[in-house]
Tab-separated table of C-alpha atoms in Angstrom:
chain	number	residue	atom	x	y	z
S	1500	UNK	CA	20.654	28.606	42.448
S	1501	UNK	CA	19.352	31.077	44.923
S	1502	UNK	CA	21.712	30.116	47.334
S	1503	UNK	CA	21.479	31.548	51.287
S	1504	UNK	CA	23.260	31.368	54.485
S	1505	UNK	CA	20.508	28.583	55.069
S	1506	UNK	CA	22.262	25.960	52.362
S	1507	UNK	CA	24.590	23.698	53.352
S	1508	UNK	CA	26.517	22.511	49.779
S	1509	UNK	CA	28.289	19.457	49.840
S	1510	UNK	CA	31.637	19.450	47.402
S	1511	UNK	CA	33.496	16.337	46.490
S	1512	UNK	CA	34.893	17.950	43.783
S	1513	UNK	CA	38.627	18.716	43.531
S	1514	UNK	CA	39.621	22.133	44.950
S	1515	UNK	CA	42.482	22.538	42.300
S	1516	UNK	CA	40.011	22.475	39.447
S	1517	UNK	CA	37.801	25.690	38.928
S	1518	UNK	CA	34.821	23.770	40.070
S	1519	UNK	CA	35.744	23.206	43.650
S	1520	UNK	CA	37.578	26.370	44.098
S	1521	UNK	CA	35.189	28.798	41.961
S	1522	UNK	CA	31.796	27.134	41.913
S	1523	UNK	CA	32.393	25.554	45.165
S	1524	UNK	CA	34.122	27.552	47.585
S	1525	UNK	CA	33.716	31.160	46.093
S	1526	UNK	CA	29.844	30.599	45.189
S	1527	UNK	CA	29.895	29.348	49.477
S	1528	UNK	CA	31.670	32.212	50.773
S	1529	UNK	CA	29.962	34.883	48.976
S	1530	UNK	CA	26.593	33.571	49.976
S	1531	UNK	CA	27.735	32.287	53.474
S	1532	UNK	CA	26.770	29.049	53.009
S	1533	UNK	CA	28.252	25.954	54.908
S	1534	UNK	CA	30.565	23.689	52.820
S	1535	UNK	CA	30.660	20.398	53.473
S	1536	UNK	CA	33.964	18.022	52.018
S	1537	UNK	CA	33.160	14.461	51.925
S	1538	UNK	CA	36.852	13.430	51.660
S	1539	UNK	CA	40.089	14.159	50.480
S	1540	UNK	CA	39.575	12.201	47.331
S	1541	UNK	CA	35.851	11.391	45.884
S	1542	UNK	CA	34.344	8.467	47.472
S	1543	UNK	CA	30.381	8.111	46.208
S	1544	UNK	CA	30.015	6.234	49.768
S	1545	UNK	CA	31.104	9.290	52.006
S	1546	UNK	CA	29.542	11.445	49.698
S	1547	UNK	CA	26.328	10.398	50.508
S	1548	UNK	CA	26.674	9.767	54.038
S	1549	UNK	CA	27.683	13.538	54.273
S	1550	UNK	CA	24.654	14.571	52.584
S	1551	UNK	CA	22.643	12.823	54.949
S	1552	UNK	CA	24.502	13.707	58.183
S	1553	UNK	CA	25.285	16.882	57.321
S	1554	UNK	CA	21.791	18.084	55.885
S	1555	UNK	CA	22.821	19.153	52.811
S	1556	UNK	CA	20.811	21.594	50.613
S	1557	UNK	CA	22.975	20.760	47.385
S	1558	UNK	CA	25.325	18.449	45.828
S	1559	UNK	CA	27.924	18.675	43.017
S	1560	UNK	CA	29.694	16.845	40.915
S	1561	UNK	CA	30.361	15.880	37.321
S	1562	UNK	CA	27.934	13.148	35.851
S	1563	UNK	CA	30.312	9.799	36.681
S	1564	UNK	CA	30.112	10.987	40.202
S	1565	UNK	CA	26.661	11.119	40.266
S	1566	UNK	CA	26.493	7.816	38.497
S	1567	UNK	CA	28.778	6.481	41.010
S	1568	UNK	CA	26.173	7.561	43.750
S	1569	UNK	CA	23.089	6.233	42.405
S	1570	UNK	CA	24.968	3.029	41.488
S	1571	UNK	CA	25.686	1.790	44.648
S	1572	UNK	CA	24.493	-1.408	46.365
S	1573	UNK	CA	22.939	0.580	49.434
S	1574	UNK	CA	22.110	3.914	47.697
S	1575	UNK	CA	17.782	3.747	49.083
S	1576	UNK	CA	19.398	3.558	52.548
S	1577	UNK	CA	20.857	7.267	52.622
S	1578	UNK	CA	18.302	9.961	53.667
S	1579	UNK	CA	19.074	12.447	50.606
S	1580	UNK	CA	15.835	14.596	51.515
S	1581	UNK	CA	17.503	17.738	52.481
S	1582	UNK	CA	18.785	18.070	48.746
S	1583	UNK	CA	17.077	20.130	46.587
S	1584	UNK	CA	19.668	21.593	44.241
S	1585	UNK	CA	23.300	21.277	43.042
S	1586	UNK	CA	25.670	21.528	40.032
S	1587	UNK	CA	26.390	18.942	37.220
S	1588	UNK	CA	29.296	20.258	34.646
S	1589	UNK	CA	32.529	18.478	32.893
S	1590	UNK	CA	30.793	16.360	30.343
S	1591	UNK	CA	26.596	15.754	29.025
S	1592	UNK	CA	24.580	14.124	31.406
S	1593	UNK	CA	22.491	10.886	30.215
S	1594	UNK	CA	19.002	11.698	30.392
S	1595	UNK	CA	18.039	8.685	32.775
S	1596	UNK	CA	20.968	9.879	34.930
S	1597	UNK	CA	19.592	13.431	35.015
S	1598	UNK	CA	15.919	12.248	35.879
S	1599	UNK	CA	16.904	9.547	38.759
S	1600	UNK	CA	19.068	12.852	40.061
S	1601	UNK	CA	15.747	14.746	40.133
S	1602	UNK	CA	13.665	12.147	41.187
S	1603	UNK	CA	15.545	9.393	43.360
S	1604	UNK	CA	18.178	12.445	44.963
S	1605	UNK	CA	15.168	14.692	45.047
S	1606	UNK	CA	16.935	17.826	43.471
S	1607	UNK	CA	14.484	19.337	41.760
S	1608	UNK	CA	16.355	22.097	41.104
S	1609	UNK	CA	19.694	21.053	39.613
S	1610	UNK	CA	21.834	22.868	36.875
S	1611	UNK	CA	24.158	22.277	34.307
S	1612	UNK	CA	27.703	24.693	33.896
S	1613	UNK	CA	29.667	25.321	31.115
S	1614	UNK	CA	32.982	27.062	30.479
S	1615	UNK	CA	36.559	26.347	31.675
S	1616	UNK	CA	39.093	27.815	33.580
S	1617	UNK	CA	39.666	30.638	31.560
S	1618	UNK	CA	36.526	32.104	32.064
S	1619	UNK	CA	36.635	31.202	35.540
S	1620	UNK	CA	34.689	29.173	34.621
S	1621	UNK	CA	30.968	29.367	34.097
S	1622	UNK	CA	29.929	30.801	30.853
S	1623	UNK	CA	26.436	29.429	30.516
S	1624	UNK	CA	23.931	27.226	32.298
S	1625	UNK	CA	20.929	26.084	32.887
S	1626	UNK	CA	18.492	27.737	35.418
S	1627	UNK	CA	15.967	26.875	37.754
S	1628	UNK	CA	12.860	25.422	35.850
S	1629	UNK	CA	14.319	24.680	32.448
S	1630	UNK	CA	13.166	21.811	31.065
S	1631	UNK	CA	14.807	18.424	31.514
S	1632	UNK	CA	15.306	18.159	27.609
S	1633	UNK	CA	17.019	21.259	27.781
S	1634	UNK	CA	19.049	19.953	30.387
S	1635	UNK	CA	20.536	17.005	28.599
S	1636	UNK	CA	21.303	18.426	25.643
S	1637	UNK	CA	22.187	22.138	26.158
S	1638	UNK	CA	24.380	23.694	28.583
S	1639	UNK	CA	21.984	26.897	29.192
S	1640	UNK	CA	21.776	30.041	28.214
S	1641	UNK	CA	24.988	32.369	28.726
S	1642	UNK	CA	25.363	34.180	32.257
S	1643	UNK	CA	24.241	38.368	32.994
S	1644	UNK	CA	27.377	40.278	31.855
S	1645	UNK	CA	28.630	37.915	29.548
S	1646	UNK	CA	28.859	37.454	25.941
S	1647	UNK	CA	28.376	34.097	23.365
S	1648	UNK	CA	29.298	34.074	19.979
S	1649	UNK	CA	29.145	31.196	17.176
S	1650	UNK	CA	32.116	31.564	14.824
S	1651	UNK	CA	33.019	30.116	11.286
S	1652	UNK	CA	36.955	28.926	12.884
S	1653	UNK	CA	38.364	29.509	9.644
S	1654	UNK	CA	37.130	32.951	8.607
S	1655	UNK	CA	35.852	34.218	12.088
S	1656	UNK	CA	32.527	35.114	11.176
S	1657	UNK	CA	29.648	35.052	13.477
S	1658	UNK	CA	27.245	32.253	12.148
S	1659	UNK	CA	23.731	31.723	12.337
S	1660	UNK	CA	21.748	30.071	14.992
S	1661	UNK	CA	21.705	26.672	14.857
S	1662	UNK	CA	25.057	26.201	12.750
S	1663	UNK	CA	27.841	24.883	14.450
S	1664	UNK	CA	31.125	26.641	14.619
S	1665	UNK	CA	33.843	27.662	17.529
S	1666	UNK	CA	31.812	28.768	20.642
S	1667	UNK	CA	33.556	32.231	22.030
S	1668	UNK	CA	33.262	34.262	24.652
S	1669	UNK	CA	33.821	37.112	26.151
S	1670	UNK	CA	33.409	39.632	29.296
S	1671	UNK	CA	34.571	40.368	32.723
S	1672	UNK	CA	35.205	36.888	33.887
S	1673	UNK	CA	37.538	36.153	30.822
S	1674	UNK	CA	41.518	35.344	31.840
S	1675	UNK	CA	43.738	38.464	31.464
S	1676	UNK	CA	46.980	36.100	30.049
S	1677	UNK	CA	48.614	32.842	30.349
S	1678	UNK	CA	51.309	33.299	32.802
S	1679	UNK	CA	54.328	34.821	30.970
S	1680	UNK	CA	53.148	32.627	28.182
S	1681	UNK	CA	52.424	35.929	25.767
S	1682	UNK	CA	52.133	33.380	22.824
S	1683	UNK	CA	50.005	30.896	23.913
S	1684	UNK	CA	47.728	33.807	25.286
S	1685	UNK	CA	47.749	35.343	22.090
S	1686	UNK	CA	46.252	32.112	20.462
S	1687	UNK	CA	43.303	31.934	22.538
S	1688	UNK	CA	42.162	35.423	23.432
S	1689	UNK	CA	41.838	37.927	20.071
S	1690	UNK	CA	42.275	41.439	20.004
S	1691	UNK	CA	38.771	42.302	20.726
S	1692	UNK	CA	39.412	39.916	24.123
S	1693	UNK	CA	37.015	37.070	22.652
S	1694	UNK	CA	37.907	34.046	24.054
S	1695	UNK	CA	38.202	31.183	21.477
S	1696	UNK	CA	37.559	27.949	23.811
S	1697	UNK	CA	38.045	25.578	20.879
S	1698	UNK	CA	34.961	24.012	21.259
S	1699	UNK	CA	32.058	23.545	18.702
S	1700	UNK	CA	28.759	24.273	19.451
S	1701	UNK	CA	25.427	25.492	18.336
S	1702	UNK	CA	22.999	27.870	19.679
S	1703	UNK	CA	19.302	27.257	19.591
S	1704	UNK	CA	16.226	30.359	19.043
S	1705	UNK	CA	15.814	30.804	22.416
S	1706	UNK	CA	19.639	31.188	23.327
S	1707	UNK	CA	20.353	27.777	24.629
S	1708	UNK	CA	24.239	26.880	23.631
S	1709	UNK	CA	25.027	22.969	22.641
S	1710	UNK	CA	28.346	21.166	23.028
S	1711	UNK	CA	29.081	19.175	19.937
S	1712	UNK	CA	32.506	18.773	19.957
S	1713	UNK	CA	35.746	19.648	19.780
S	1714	UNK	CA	37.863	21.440	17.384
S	1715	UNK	CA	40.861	20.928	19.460
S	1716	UNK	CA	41.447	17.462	20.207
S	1717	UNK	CA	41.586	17.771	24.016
S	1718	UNK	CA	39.933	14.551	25.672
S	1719	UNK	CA	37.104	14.974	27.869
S	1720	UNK	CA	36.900	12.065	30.662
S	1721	UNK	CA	34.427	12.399	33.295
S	1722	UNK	CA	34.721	15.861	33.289
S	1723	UNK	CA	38.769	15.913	33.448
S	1724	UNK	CA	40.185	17.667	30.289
S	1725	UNK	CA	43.157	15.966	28.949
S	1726	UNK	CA	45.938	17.010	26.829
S	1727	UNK	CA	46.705	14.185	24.255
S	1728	UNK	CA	49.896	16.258	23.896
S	1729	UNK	CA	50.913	15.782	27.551
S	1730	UNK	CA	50.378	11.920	27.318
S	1731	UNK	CA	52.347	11.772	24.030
S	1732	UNK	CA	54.993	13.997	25.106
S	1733	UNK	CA	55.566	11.381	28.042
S	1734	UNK	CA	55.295	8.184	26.498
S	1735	UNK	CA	57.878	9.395	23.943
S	1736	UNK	CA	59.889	8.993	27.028
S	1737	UNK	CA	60.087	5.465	26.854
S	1738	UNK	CA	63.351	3.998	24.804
S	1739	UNK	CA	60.931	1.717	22.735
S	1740	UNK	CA	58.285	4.330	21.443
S	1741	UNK	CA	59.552	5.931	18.525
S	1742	UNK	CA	56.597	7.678	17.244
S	1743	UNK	CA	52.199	7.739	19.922
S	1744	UNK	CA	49.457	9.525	18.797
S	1745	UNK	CA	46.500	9.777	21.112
S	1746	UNK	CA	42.642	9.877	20.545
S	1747	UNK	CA	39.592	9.920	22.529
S	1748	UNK	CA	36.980	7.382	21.594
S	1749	UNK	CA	33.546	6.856	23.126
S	1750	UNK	CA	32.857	5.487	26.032
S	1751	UNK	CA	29.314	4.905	27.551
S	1752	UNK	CA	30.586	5.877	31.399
S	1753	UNK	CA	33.202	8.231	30.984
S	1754	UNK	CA	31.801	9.624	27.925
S	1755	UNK	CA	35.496	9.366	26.360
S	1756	UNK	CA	38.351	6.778	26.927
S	1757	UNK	CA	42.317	7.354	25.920
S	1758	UNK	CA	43.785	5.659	23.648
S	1759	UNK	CA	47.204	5.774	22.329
S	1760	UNK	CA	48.277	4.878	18.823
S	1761	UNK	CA	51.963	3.748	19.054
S	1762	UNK	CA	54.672	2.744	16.277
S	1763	UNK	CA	57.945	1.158	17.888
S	1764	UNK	CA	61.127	1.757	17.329
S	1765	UNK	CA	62.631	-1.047	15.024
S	1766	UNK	CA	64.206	-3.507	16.777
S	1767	UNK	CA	62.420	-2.960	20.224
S	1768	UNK	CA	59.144	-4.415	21.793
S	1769	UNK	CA	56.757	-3.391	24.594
S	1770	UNK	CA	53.623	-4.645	25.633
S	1771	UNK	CA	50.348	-2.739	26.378
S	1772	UNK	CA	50.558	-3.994	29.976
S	1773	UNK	CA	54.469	-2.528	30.434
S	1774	UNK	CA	53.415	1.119	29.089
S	1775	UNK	CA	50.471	1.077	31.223
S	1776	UNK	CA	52.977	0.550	34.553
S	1777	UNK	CA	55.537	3.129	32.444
S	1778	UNK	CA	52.625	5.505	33.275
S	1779	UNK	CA	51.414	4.764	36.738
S	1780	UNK	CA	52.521	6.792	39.426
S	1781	UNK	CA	54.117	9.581	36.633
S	1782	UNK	CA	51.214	10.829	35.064
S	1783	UNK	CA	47.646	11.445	36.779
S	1784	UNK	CA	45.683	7.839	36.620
S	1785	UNK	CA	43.077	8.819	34.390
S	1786	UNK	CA	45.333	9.979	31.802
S	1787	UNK	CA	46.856	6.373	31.427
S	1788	UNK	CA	45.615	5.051	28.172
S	1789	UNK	CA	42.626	2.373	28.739
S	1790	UNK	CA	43.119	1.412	24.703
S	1791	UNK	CA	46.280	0.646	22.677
S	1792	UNK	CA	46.594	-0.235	19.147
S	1793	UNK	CA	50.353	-0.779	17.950
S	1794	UNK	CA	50.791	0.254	14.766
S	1795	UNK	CA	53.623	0.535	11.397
S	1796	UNK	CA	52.380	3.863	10.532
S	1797	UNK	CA	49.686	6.134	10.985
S	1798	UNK	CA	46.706	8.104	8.775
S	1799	UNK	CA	48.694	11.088	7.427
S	1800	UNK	CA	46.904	13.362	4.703
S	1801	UNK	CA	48.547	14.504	1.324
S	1802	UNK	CA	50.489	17.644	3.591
S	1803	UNK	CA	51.762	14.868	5.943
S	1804	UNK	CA	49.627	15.367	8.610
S	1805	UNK	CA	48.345	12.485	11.071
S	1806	UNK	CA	44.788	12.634	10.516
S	1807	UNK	CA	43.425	11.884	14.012
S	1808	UNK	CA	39.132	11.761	12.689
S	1809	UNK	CA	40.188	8.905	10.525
S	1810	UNK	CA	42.151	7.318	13.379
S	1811	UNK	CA	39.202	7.961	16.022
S	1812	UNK	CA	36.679	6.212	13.364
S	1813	UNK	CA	38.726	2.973	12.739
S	1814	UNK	CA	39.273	2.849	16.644
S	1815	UNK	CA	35.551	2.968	17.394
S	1816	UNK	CA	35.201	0.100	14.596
S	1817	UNK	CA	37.958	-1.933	15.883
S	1818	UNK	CA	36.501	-1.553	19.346
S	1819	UNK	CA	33.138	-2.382	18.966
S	1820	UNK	CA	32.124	1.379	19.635
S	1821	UNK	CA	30.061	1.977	16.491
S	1822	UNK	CA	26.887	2.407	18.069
S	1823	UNK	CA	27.881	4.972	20.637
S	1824	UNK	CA	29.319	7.367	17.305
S	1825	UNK	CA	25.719	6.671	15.949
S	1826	UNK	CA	23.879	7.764	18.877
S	1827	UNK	CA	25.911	10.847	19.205
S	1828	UNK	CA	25.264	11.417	15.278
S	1829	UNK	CA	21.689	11.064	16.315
S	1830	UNK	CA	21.268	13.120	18.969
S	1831	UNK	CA	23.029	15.313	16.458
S	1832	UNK	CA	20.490	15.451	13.621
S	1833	UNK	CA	17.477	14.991	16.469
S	1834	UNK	CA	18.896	18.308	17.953
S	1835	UNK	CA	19.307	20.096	14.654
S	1836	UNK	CA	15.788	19.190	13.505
S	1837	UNK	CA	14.414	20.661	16.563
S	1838	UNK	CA	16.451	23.667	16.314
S	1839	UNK	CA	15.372	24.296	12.159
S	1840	UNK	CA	11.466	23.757	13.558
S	1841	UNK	CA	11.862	26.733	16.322
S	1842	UNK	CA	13.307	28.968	13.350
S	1843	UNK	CA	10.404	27.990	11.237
S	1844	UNK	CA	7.596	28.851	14.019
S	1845	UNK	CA	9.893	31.762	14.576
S	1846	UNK	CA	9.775	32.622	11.155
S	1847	UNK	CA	5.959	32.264	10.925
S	1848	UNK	CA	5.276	34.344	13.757
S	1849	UNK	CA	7.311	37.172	12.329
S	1850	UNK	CA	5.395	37.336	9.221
S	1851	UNK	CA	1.661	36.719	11.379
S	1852	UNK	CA	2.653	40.265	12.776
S	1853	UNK	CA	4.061	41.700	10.000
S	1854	UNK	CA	0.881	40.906	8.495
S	1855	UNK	CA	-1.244	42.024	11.239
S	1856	UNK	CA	0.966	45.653	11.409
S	1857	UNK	CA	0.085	46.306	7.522
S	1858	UNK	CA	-3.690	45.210	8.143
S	1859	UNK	CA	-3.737	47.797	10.749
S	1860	UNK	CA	-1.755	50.393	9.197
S	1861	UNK	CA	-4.485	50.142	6.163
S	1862	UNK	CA	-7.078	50.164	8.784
S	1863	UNK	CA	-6.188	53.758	9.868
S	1864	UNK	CA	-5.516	54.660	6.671
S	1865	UNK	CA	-8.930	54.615	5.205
């Protein structure tokens, strides 16, 4: 980001996520640059008017909050000038979203983070002059120092480019342990200190890694990770749930929206609107589920298991969310087709020199 004691970054970001504190204030203090907080919560209005007054050189945020700035009523009256880079990272970035950033906020120079707090956090990301297609649909290429791997999650194996398996890492900015929580450390970081993030992914010829999902089934709002198991464990709290399950499903803003699955106990009754206000104020406000579906039972498979893929695709039906699966199926294919045509030219290039090196070789021979 080639960051000096010149920039002035602006950070409406949460300081108790690693974005604030790592990207934000670390990346700041290390390059004596000037932070600038907006306010003590986000607020896209005071946002801007602190880029403007304050001059700042970049902005950061996840890509709701830059939605949220371009979106309002009054956005051409802010002087956003002095901008000319910043960070996007939580969630993908819509590609008109990521142009009117370049264009309309006039940084030219923005980048896209991945990783999580575990790797404190930046694994990969984009860099100054990658192209914009690379910067909707990848997350970069992975930092000096570190390492990427692809991995088959059942067998381990490292996989070849443009398959998708569990995306690991590893290097010096990897965790050391979960806080006296040996086993749950032991589950994510292997012997060889890999860190399995649980997410799937694919990485292109030219080393650019691709979110496709998740084979966890943590929730990813607007850049907030979310624990279905947190929201479950809580609702189960209420004297009329006997049994929630809860799901992501797609969601054009947020990029996912909670919803809870939830079979009463016999004999009682509750109402979406009275588990909603069971959750407000006792668990964080994006966490409340937006959908609910009451239900008799739930999707098991043969073993007994709920079978949450079955319940996300007859939620998206139900909900009239069809064509947002599609497009993300799409974008799927589109991406893998593009991938498959770089390892062809690769492919073809190899053999023009290995071609070339035995014409030669037979050239100095005779």
């Amino acid at each position: 980001m080639h960051y000096t004691e010149k920039d002035r970054v602006c950070i409406p970001v949460p300081f108790f996520h690693c974005f604030g504190m790592v990207i934000g204030c670390l990346a700041c203090t290390s390059h004596g640059c000037a932070m600038i907080v907006p306010s003590e919560s986000f607020n896209p209005t005071l946002t801007l008017q602190a880029v403007q007054d304050e001059k700042c050189t970049s902005l950061y945020g996840v890509p709701t909050m830059f939605i949220a700035e371009l979106q309002l009523p009054n956005f051409s009256s802010y002087d956003l000038k002095s901008l000319r880079t910043g960070v996007m990272a939580g969630s993908v970035c819509p590609v008109d979203t990521m142009k009117q950033v370049q264009t309309k906020m006039f940084m030219k120079e923005v980048t896209i983070c991945y990783g999580m707090t575990e790797t404190s956090p930046v694994s990969t990301m984009t860099k100054i002059g990658t192209s914009i297609e690379k910067q909707v649909t990848t997350v970069g290429t992975v930092q000096d120092h570190l390492e990427i791997k692809i991995v088959d999650p059942m067998t381990g194996d490292v996989i070849p480019r443009g398959e998708e398996g569990e995306v690991c890492t590893r290097g010096y900015s990897v965790m050391l342990k979960y806080w006296d929580a040996p086993e749950a450390t032991n589950a994510v970081v292997d012997a060889a200190r890999w860190m399995h993030t649980g997410d799937k992914g694919s990485m292109d010829n030219e080393g650019y890694l691709t979110i496709t999902g998740r084979i966890k089934d943590i929730i990813i709002r607007g850049g907030e990770n979310i624990s279905p198991k947190e929201i479950e464990e809580f609702l189960y709290t209420h004297e009329a749930v006997a049994e929630v399950q809860v799901i992501g499903v797609p969601d054009e803003k947020f990029g996912e929206e909670v919803m809870a699955w939830v079979k009463l106990v016999d004999g009682c009754t509750a109402t979406e609107e009275e588990l909603k206000n069971f959750c407000k104020g006792q668990i964080s406000h994006y966490k409340v589920p937006r959908y609910w579906k009451f239900v008799k039972e739930f999707p098991t498979t043969l073993s007994g298991k709920i079978r949450k893929i079955e319940m996300r695709e007859v939620s998206a039906k139900e909900l009239g969310l069809e064509h947002l699966v599609a497009a993300k199926e799409e974008e799927k294919k589109e991406s893998k087709g593009r991938n498959e045509e770089e390892g062809e030219g690769t492919v073809k290039r190899a053999r023009e020199e290995t071609s070339e090196d035995e014409a030669a070789r037979k050239k100095i021979k005779s």
